[in-house]
Coordinates of C-alpha atoms in Angstrom, one line a residue:
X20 CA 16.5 -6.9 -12.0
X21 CA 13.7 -5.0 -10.4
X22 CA 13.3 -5.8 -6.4
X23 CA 11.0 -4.3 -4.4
X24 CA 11.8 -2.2 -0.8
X25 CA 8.7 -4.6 0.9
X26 CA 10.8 -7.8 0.7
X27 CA 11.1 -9.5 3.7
X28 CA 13.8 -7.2 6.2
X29 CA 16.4 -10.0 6.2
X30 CA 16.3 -11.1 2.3
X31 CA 20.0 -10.4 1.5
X32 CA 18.4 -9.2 -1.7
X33 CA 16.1 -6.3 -0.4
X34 CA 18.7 -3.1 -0.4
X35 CA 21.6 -4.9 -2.6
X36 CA 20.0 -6.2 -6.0
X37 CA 22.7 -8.7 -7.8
X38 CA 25.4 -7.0 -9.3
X39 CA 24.9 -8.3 -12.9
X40 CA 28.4 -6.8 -14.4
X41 CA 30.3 -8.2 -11.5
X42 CA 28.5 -11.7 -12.0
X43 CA 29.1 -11.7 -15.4
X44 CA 32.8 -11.2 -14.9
X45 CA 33.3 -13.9 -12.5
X46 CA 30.9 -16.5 -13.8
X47 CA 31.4 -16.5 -17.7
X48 CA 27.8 -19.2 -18.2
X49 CA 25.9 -16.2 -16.7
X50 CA 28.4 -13.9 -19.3
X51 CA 26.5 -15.3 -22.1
X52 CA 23.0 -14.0 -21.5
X53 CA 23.5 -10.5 -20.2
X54 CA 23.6 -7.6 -22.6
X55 CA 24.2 -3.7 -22.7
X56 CA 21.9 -1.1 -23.7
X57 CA 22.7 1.8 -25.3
X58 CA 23.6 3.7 -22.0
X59 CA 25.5 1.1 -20.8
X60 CA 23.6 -0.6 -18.4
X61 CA 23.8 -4.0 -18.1
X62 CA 20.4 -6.5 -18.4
X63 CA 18.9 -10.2 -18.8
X64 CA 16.1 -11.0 -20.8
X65 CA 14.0 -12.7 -18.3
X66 CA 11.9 -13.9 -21.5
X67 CA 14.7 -16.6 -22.0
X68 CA 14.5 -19.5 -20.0
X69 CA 18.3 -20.1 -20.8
X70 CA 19.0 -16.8 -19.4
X71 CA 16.8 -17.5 -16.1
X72 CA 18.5 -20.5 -15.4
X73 CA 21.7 -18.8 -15.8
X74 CA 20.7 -16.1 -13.0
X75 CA 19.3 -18.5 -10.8
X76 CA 22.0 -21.2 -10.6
X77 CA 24.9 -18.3 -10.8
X78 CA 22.9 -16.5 -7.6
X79 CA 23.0 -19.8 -5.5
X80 CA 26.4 -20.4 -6.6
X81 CA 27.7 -16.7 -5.5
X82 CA 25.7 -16.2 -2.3
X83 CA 25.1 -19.8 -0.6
X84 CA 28.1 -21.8 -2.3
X85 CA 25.4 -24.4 -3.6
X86 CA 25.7 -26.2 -7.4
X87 CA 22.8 -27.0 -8.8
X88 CA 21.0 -28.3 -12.2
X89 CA 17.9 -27.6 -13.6
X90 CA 16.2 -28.7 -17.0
X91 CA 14.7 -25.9 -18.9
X92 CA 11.5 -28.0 -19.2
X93 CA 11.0 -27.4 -15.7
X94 CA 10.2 -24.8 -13.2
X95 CA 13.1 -22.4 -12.8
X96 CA 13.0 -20.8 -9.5
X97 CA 13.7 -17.2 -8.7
X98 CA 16.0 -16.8 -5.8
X99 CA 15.2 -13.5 -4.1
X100 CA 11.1 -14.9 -4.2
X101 CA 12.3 -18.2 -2.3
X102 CA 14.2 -16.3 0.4
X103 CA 11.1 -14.7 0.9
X104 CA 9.6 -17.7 1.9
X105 CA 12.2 -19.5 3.8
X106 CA 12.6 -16.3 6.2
X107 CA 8.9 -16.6 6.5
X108 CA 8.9 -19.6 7.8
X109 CA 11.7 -18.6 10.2
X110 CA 9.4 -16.5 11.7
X111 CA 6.9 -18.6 12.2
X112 CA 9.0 -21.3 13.9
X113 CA 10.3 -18.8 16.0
X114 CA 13.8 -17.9 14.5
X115 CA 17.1 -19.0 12.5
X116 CA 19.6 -21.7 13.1
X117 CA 17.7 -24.1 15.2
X118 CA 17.5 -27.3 14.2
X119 CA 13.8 -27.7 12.8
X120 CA 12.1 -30.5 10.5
X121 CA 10.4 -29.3 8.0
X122 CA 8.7 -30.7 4.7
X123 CA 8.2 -29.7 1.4
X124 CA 5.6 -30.6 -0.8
X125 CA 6.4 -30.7 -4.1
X126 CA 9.8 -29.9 -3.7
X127 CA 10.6 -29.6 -7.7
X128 CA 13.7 -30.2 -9.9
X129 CA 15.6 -27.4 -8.5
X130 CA 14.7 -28.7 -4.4
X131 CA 15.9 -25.2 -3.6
X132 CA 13.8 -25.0 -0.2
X133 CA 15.2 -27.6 1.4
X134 CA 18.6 -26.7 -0.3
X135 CA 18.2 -23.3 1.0
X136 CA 16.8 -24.0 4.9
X137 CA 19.5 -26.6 4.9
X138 CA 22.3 -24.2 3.9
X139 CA 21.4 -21.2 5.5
X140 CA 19.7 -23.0 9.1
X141 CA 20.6 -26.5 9.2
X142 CA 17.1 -27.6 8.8
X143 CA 16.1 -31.0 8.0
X144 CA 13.8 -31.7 5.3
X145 CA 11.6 -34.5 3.7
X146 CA 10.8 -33.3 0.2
X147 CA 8.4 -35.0 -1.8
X148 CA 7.8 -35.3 -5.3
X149 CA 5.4 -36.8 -8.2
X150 CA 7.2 -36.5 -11.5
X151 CA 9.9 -38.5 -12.2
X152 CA 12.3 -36.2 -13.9
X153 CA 12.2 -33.4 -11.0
X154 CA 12.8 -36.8 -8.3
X155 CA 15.9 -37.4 -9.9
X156 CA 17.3 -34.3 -10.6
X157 CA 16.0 -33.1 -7.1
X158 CA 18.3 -35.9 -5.6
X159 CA 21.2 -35.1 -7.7
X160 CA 21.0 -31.5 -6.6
X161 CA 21.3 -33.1 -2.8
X162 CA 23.9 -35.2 -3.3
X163 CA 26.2 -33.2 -5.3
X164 CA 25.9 -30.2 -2.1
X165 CA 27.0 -33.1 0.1
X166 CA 23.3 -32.6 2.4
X167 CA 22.1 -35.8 1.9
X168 CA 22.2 -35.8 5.6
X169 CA 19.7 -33.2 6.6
X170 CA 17.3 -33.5 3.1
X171 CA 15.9 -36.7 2.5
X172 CA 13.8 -36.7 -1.2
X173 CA 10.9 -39.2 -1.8
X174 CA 9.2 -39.9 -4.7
X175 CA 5.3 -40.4 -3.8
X176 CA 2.4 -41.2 -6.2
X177 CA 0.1 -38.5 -7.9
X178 CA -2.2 -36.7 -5.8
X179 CA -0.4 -37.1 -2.2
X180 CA 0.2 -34.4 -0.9
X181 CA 0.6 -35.5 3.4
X182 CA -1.2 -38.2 4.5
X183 CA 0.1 -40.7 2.1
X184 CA 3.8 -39.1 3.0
X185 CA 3.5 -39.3 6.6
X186 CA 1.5 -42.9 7.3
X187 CA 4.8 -44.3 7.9
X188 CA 6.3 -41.2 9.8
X189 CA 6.1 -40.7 13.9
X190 CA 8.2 -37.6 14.0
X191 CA 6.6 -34.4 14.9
X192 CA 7.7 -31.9 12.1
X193 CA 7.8 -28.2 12.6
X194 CA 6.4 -26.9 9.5
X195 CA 5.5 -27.8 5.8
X196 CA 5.9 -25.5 2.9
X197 CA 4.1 -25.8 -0.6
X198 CA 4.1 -23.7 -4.1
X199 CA 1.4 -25.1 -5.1
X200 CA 0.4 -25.6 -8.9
X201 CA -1.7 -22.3 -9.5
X202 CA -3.7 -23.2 -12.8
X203 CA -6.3 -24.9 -13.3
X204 CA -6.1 -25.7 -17.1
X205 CA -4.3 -24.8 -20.1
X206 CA -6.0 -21.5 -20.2
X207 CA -5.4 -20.2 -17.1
X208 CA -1.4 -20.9 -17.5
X209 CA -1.3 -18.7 -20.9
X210 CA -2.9 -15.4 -18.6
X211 CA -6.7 -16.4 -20.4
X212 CA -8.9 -15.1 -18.1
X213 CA -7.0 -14.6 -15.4
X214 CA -5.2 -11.5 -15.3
X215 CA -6.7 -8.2 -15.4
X216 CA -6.9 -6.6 -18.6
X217 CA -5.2 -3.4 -17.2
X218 CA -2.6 -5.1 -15.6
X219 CA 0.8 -5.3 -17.9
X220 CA 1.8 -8.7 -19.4
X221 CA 4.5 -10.9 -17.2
X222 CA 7.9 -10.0 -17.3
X223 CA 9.6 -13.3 -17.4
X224 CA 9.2 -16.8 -18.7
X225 CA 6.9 -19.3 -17.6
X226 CA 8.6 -22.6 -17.2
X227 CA 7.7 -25.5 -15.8
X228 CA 6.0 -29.2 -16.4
X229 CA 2.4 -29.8 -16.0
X230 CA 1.9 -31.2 -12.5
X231 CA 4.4 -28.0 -11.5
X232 CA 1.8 -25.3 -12.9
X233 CA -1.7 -27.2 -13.1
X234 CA -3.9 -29.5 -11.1
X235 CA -7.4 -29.5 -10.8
X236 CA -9.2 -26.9 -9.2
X237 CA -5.9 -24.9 -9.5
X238 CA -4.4 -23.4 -6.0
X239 CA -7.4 -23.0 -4.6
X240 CA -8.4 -27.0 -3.9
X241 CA -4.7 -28.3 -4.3
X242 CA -4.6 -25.7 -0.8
X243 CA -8.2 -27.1 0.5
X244 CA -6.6 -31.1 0.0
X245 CA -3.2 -30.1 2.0
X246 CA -6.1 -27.9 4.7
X247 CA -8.2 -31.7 4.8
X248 CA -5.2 -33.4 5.1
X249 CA -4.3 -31.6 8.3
X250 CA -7.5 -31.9 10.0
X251 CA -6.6 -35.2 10.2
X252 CA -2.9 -34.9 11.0
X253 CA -3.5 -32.1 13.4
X254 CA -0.2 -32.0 15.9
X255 CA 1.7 -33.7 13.5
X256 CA 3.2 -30.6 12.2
X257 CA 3.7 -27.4 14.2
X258 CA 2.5 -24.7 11.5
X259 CA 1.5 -25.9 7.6
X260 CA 2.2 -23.0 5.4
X261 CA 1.1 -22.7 1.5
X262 CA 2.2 -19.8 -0.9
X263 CA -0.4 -18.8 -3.0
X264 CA -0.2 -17.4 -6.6
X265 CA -3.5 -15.2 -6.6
X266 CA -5.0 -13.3 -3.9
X267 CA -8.3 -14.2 -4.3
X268 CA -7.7 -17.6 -3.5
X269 CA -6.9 -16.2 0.2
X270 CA -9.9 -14.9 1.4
X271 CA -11.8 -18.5 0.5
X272 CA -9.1 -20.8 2.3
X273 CA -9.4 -18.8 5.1
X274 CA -12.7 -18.8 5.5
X275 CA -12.5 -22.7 5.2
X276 CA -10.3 -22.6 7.7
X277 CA -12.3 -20.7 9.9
X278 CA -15.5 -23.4 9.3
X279 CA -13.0 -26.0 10.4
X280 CA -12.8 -24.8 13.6
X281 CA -9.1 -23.4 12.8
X282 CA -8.3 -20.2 14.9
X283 CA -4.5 -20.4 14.9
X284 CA -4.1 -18.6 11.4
X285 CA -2.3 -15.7 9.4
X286 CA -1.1 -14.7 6.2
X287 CA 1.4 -12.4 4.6
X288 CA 2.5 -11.5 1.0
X289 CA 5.6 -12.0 -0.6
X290 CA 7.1 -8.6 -2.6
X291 CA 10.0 -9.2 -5.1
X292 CA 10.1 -6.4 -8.4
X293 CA 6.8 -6.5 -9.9
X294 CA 5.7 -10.2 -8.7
X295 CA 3.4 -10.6 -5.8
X296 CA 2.5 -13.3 -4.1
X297 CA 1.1 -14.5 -1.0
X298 CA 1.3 -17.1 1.9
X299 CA -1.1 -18.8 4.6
X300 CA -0.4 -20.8 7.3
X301 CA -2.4 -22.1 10.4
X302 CA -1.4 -24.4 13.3
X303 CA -3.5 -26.5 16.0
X304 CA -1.0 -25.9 18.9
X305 CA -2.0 -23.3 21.1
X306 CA 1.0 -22.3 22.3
X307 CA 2.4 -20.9 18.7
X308 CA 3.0 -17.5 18.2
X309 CA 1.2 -15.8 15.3
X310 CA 3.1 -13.1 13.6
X311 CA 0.7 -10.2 12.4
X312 CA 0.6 -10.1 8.5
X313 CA 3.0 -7.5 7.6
X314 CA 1.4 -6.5 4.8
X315 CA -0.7 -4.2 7.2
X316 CA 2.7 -2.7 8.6
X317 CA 3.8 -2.1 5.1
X318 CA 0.2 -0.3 4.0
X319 CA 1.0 1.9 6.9
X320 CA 4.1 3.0 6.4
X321 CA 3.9 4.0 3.0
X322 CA 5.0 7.2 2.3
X323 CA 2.0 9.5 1.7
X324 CA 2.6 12.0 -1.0
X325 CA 1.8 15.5 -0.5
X326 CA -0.6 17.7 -2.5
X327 CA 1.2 20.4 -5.0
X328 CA 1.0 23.3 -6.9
X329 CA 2.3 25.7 -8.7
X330 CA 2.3 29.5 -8.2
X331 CA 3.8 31.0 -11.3
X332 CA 6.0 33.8 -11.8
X333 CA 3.2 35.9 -13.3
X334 CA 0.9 34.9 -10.3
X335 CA 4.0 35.6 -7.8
X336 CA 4.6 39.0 -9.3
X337 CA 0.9 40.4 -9.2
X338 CA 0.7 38.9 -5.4
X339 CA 4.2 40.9 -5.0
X340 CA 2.3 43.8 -6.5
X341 CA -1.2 43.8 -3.9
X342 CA 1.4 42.2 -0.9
X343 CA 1.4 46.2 0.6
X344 CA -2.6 46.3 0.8
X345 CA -1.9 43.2 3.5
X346 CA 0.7 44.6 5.2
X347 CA 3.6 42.9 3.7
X348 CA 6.7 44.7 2.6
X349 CA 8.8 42.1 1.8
X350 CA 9.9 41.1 -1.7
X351 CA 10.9 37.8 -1.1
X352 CA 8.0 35.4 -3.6
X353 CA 8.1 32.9 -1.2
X354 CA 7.4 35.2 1.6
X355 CA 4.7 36.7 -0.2
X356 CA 2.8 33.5 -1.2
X357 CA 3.1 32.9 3.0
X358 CA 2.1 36.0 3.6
X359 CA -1.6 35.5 1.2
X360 CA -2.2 31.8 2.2
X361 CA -1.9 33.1 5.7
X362 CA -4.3 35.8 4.7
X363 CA -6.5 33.4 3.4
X364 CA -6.1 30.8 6.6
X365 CA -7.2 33.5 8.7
X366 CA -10.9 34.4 6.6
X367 CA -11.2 30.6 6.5
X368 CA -10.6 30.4 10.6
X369 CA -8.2 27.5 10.1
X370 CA -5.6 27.5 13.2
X371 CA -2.2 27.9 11.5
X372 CA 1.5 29.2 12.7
X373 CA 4.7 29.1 11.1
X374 CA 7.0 26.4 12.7
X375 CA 11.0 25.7 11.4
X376 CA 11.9 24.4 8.0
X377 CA 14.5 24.0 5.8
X378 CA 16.9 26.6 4.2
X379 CA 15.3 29.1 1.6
X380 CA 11.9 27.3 2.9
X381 CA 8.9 28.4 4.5
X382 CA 6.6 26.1 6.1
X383 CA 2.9 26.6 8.0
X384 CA 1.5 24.1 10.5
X385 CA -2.3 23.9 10.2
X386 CA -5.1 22.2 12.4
X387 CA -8.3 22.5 10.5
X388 CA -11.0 23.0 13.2
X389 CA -14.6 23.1 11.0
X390 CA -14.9 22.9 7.5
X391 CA -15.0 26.6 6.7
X392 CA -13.9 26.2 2.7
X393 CA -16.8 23.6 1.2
X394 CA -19.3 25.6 -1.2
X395 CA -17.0 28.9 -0.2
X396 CA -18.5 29.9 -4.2
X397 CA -22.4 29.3 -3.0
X398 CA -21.6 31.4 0.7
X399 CA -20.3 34.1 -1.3
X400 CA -23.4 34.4 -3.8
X401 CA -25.8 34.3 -0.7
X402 CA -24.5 36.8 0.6
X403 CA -24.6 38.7 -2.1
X404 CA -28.3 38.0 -3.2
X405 CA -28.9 38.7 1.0
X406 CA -27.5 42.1 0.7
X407 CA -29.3 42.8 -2.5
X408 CA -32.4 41.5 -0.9
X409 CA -32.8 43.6 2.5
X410 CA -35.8 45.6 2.6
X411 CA -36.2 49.7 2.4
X412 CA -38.4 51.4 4.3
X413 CA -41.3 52.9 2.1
X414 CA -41.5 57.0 2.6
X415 CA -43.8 58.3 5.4
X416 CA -46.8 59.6 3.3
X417 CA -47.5 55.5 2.2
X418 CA -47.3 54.4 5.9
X419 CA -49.3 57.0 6.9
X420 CA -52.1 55.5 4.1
X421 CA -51.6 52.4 4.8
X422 CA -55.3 50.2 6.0
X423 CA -55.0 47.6 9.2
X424 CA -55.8 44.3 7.2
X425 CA -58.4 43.3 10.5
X426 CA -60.6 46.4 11.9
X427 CA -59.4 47.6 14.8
X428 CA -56.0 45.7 15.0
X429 CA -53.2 47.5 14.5
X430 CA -51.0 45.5 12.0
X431 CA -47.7 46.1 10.9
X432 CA -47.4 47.4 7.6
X433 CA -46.5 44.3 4.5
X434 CA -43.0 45.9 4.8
X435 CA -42.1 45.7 8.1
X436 CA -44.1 41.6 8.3
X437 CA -41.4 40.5 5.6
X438 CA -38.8 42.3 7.1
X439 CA -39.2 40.4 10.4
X440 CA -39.7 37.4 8.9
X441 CA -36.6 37.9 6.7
X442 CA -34.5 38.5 9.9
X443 CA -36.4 35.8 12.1
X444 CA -35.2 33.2 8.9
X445 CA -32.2 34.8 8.9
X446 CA -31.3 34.8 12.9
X447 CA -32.6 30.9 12.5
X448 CA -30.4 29.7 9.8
X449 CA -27.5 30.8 11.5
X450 CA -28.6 29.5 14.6
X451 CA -28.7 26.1 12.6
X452 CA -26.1 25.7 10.0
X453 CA -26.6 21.9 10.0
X454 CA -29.7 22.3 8.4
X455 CA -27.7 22.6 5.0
X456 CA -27.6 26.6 5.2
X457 CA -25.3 27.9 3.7
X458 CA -23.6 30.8 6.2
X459 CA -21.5 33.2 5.1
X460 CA -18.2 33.3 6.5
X461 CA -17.9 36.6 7.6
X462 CA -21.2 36.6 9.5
X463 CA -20.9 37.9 13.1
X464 CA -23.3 35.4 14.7
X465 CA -21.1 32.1 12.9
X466 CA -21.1 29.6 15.4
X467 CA -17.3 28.5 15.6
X468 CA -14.6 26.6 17.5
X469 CA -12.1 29.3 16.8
X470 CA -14.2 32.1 17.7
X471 CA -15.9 31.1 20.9
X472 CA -12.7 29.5 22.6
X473 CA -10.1 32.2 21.0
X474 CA -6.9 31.5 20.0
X475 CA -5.4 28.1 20.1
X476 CA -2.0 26.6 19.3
X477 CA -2.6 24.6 16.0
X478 CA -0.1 21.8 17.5
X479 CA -2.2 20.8 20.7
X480 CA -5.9 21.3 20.0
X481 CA -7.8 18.6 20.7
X482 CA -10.5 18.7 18.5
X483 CA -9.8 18.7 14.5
X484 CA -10.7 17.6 11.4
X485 CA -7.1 17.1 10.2
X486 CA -3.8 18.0 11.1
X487 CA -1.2 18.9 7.8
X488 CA 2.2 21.2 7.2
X489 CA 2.1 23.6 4.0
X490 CA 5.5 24.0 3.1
X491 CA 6.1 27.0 -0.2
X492 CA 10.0 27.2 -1.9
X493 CA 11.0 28.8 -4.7
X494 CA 12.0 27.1 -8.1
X495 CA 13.2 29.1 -10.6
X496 CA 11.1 32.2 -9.9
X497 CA 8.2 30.1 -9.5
X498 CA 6.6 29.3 -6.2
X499 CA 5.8 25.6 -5.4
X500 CA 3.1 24.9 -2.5
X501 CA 3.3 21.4 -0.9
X502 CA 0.6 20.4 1.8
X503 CA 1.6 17.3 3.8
X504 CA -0.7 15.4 5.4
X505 CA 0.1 14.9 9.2
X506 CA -3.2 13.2 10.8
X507 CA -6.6 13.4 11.0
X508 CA -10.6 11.6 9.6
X509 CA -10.4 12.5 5.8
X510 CA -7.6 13.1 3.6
X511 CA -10.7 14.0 1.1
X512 CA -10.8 17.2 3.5
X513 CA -6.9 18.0 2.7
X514 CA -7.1 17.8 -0.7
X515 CA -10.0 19.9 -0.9
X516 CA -8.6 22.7 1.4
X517 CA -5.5 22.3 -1.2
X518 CA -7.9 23.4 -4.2
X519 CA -9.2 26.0 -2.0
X520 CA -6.4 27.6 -1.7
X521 CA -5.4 27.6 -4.8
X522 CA -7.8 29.2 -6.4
X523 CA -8.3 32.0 -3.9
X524 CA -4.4 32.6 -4.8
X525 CA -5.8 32.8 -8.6
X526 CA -9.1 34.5 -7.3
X527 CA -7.0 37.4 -6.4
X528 CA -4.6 38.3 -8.8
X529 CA -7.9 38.1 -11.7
X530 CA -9.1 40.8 -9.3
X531 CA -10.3 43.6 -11.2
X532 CA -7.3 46.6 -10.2

């Protein structure tokens, strides 16, 4: 059962998935559907709806002691996607084990969102429904977990979805919850048109009657109706929350929220294996907290990985082999490949020291000041063609012949004119390398952060393009170079730097001997 590290922090689920060899021991309905691969590992076939049911009743049995029934022909719930949901809400409401009121709008054959806020917080809950066969089997569920008391279920006609619900209520209820029907026809339900080509086909069943999975307009206006309906009930409820089956529908409802005049709203998203979903909610009391979606937080953290490559044990054995011509005697490879990128570092005037890693490890902390490595190929050929180009001094005899070109000025001769011109270019270009001239790095007069200011501890300057640590250890022989990015504008510039460095490594060792 794949679940996913970005599930809500306190879904019992997040860092213990169910233990499907133990369940199946203990619960022998659940027995029936697992089955063990070849390497003895122990699946369901989530393509079964028997098999579904089987996990999702033997869950809430195991872990919340509740008994429930559900007809195949109806929606199935996954548990660890609920929880998401319910804690949520908790959230929102400012916490667990208060009693709150909440309601739920379609609350399904399985009711498990009252079941579960009852259970777990002591909620109460009105839970509505339209079709007949989930009302019954919705109250059946309630009664047979003895929580009649705190969940009262309602059958209400097509179409309600509040106001109809509420007319007779006075009681101010903290929030509502909704999963919505997502589709909007037939079509839509079977993936037609709906999914991205490139995305991978579903990996479980889809259950469920029609008024569970369609309605007209699909999420999007089933979520404008329950928005309308609150413009109306305003203060009624605390915070109305909807979860939302695809994240396009989120940007629209928000902004018709925002026309509405609505300015207490947020959102977050719901992770659970490879199923995502997302939630919106919006209150019209001003005193309400509003949690920051932490689907920001969880963009953030994400582990960045680091840029690699591979210097082989040819590669390391040629470096070994120049290593003395730089002033390094030891034999170590890693040491070596240090002892060339630091080389290299140095003609590209990127701040760098070594700072403390791990065992058999070397690692360099770098501050990248200007952008010394872009079009290194093109500075190189310049300065080539430049050196190739400077102008000789004709003998004596032809400057002695030579004719002023005006009579009686004396001119310089052709020579020395595109000699100062060549120098007065060449003293302006690198007076202005913003002007897209290409400088070549070894020039004396290269304007530079490094050079003017001297040297500077790569940890503290101020000024950078981007911060990252080059760690080198040794795998079998081979060297392996990771650069990890620590801070700075572009990432673009890292990766760049990365190639850079690589192939001056290669560049070297194809070095004519």
């Amino acid at each position: 059962m794949a679940l996913n590290k970005s599930m809500h922090p306190r879904n019992r689920y997040k860092d213990k998935p169910p233990d499907f060899v133990y369940l199946a021991s203990k619960y022998p309905e659940f027995q029936k559907h697992v089955q063990t691969t070849l390497t003895g590992r122990v699946t369901l076939n989530f393509k079964e709806p028997e098999a579904v049911r089987a996990l999702t009743c033997t869950l809430l049995k195991e872990d919340f002691g509740l008994t429930i029934e559900i007809p195949l022909e109806r929606l199935i719930p996954t548990v660890p996607l609920r929880l998401n949901y319910i804690h949520w809400v908790e959230d929102l409401i400012g916490g667990q084990g208060n009693p709150r009121r909440g309601i739920d709008i379609g609350t399904g054959a399985s009711c498990i969102y009252p079941l579960l806020g009852a259970t777990m917080n002591g909620w109460f809950f009105l839970a509505t429904e339209v079709d007949d066969i989930c009302f019954n089997y919705a109250k059946k569920n309630v009664e047979q977990n003895h929580l009649a008391e705190l969940i009262k279920v309602v059958k209400v006609p097509q179409k309600t979805l509040l106001m109809d619900a509420l007319k007779e209520e006075s009681i101010v209820y903290d929030f509502c919850m909704c999963n919505p029907p997502f589709f909007a026809n037939q079509l839509e339900a079977k993936g037609v048109n709906s999914r991205n080509s490139r995305r991978p086909p579903p990996s479980s069943i889809n259950t469920g009657g029609v008024t569970e999975i369609m309605a007209e307009g699909g999420e999007l206006e089933f979520v404008k109706r329950i928005i309308h309906d609150s413009l109306q009930l305003k203060k009624r409820l605390r915070w109305y929350s909807c979860m939302l089956g695809k994240k396009c529908s989120l940007a629209p409802l928000k902004d018709e929220l925002r026309k509405q005049g609505v300015s207490k709203v947020t959102h977050t998203e719901f992770c659970q294996g490879r199923t995502m979903r997302w939630a919106l909610a919006w209150s019209f009391y001003d005193d309400v907290p509003v949690p920051s979606p932490p689907c920001k937080k969880r963009k953030l953290d994400k582990a960045r990985k680091p840029l690699t490559f591979t210097v082989l044990k040819p590669t390391v054995a040629e470096l070994q082999a120049q290593a003395p011509s730089i002033g390094c005697t030891d034999t170590s490879p890693t040491e070596n490949v240090s002892a060339w990128l630091e080389k290299i570092l140095t003609d590209l005037k990127i701040l760098h020291k070594r700072v403390p890693c791990g065992e058999a490890e070397l690692s360099l902390f770098l501050t990248a000041v200007e952008n010394t490595w872009i079009h290194a190929r093109q500075k190189r050929r310049d300065q080539g063609r430049h050196l190739r180009e400077l102008p000789r001094a004709k003998p004596a005899s032809a400057t002695n012949t030579s004719t002023p070109a005006v009579p009686g000025a004396d001119a310089p001769a052709p020579e020395e004119t595109t000699a100062e011109c060549s120098n007065g270019k060449e003293r302006d270009e690198q007076h202005n390398p913003e002007k897209g001239v290409d400088v070549p790095l070894e020039s004396p007069t290269e304007s530079n952060d490094v050079a003017v200011s001297g040297p500077q501890n790569p940890e503290t300057v101020q000024h950078f393009l981007f911060k990252c640590l080059v760690n080198m250890k040794e795998e079998e022989n081979d060297v392996v170079v990771e650069m990890h990015w620590v801070e700075g504008e572009n990432k673009d510039l890292m990766n760049q730097l990365c190639t850079c460095l690589k192939n001056s490594l290669f560049r070297q060792v194809a070095k004519p001997t």
